[in-house]
């Protein structure tokens, strides 16, 4: 159970001198010091947690900035590969200049799908993948 927070009005009730006559004021002072100690410890723990979160966030940002050029290159490669495969498929479908067997066309289309799914999956896992324990 955490101690209740001190209110600013408590300063008006604070003794000016410590009276050691057995009225219990020393016990109140010791309790106040204990609360102060526990609050100081809680503050230190909170600051340590905040620093850990700041470092984690900055590491993620640096990682994202480092991966950004590669992500863009992978995206451009996949986009141009899909355009080239699309041109080959349309040219074969319209029979403009050359024709390829259906098996070859199926392999080209299948490899495009595998490339897109695989590379995009790899990039997404690299950027957003969970931390390994």
Coordinates of N, CA, C and O in Angstrom, one line a residue, residues 78 81-90 92-93 100-118:
X78 N 11.0 -5.3 -56.6 CA 9.8 -6.1 -56.7 C 8.8 -5.4 -57.7 O 8.2 -6.1 -58.5
X81 N 10.2 -5.9 -61.2 CA 10.1 -7.3 -61.6 C 8.6 -7.6 -62.0 O 8.4 -8.3 -63.0
X82 N 7.7 -7.1 -61.2 CA 6.3 -7.4 -61.5 C 5.9 -6.7 -62.9 O 5.1 -7.3 -63.7
X83 N 6.4 -5.5 -63.1 CA 6.1 -4.8 -64.4 C 6.7 -5.6 -65.5 O 6.0 -5.9 -66.6
X84 N 7.9 -6.1 -65.4 CA 8.5 -6.9 -66.5 C 7.8 -8.2 -66.7 O 7.5 -8.6 -67.9
X85 N 7.4 -8.9 -65.7 CA 6.6 -10.1 -65.8 C 5.2 -9.8 -66.5 O 4.7 -10.5 -67.3
X86 N 4.6 -8.7 -66.1 CA 3.4 -8.3 -66.7 C 3.5 -8.0 -68.2 O 2.6 -8.4 -68.9
X87 N 4.6 -7.4 -68.5 CA 4.8 -7.1 -70.0 C 5.0 -8.4 -70.7 O 4.4 -8.6 -71.8
X88 N 5.7 -9.4 -70.2 CA 5.9 -10.7 -70.8 C 4.6 -11.4 -70.9 O 4.3 -12.0 -72.0
X89 N 3.8 -11.4 -69.9 CA 2.5 -12.1 -69.9 C 1.5 -11.5 -70.9 O 0.8 -12.2 -71.7
X90 N 1.5 -10.1 -71.0 CA 0.6 -9.5 -71.9 C 1.1 -9.7 -73.4 O 0.3 -10.0 -74.3
X92 N 2.8 -12.3 -74.5 CA 2.4 -13.6 -74.9 C 0.9 -13.8 -75.1 O 0.5 -14.6 -76.0
X93 N 0.1 -13.1 -74.3 CA -1.3 -13.2 -74.5 C -1.8 -12.6 -75.8 O -2.7 -13.1 -76.4
X100 N 5.4 -18.1 -75.6 CA 6.0 -19.0 -74.6 C 5.0 -20.1 -74.2 O 3.8 -19.9 -74.2
X101 N 5.5 -21.3 -73.9 CA 4.6 -22.4 -73.5 C 3.9 -22.0 -72.2 O 4.4 -21.2 -71.4
X102 N 2.7 -22.5 -72.0 CA 1.9 -22.2 -70.8 C 2.7 -22.6 -69.5 O 2.5 -21.9 -68.5
X103 N 3.4 -23.6 -69.6 CA 4.2 -24.1 -68.4 C 5.2 -23.0 -68.0 O 5.3 -22.6 -66.8
X104 N 5.9 -22.4 -68.9 CA 6.9 -21.3 -68.6 C 6.1 -20.1 -68.1 O 6.6 -19.5 -67.1
X105 N 5.0 -19.8 -68.7 CA 4.2 -18.6 -68.2 C 3.8 -18.8 -66.8 O 3.8 -17.9 -65.9
X106 N 3.3 -20.1 -66.5 CA 2.9 -20.4 -65.1 C 4.1 -20.3 -64.1 O 3.9 -19.8 -63.0
X107 N 5.2 -20.7 -64.5 CA 6.4 -20.6 -63.7 C 6.8 -19.2 -63.4 O 7.1 -18.8 -62.3
X108 N 6.7 -18.4 -64.5 CA 7.1 -16.9 -64.3 C 6.0 -16.3 -63.4 O 6.4 -15.5 -62.5
X109 N 4.8 -16.5 -63.6 CA 3.7 -15.9 -62.7 C 3.9 -16.4 -61.3 O 3.8 -15.6 -60.3
X110 N 4.1 -17.7 -61.1 CA 4.3 -18.3 -59.8 C 5.5 -17.7 -59.1 O 5.5 -17.4 -57.9
X111 N 6.6 -17.6 -59.8 CA 7.8 -17.0 -59.2 C 7.6 -15.6 -58.8 O 8.2 -15.1 -57.8
X112 N 6.8 -14.9 -59.6 CA 6.6 -13.5 -59.2 C 5.8 -13.4 -57.9 O 6.1 -12.6 -57.0
X113 N 4.8 -14.2 -57.8 CA 4.0 -14.3 -56.5 C 4.9 -14.6 -55.3 O 4.8 -14.0 -54.3
X114 N 5.7 -15.7 -55.5 CA 6.6 -16.1 -54.4 C 7.6 -15.0 -54.1 O 7.8 -14.7 -52.9
X115 N 8.1 -14.3 -55.1 CA 9.1 -13.2 -54.8 C 8.4 -12.1 -54.1 O 9.0 -11.6 -53.1
X116 N 7.3 -11.7 -54.5 CA 6.6 -10.6 -53.9 C 6.2 -10.9 -52.4 O 6.5 -10.2 -51.5
X117 N 5.6 -12.1 -52.2 CA 5.2 -12.5 -50.9 C 6.4 -12.7 -50.0 O 6.5 -12.2 -48.8
X118 N 7.4 -13.4 -50.5 CA 8.6 -13.6 -49.7 C 9.4 -12.4 -49.3 O 9.8 -12.2 -48.2

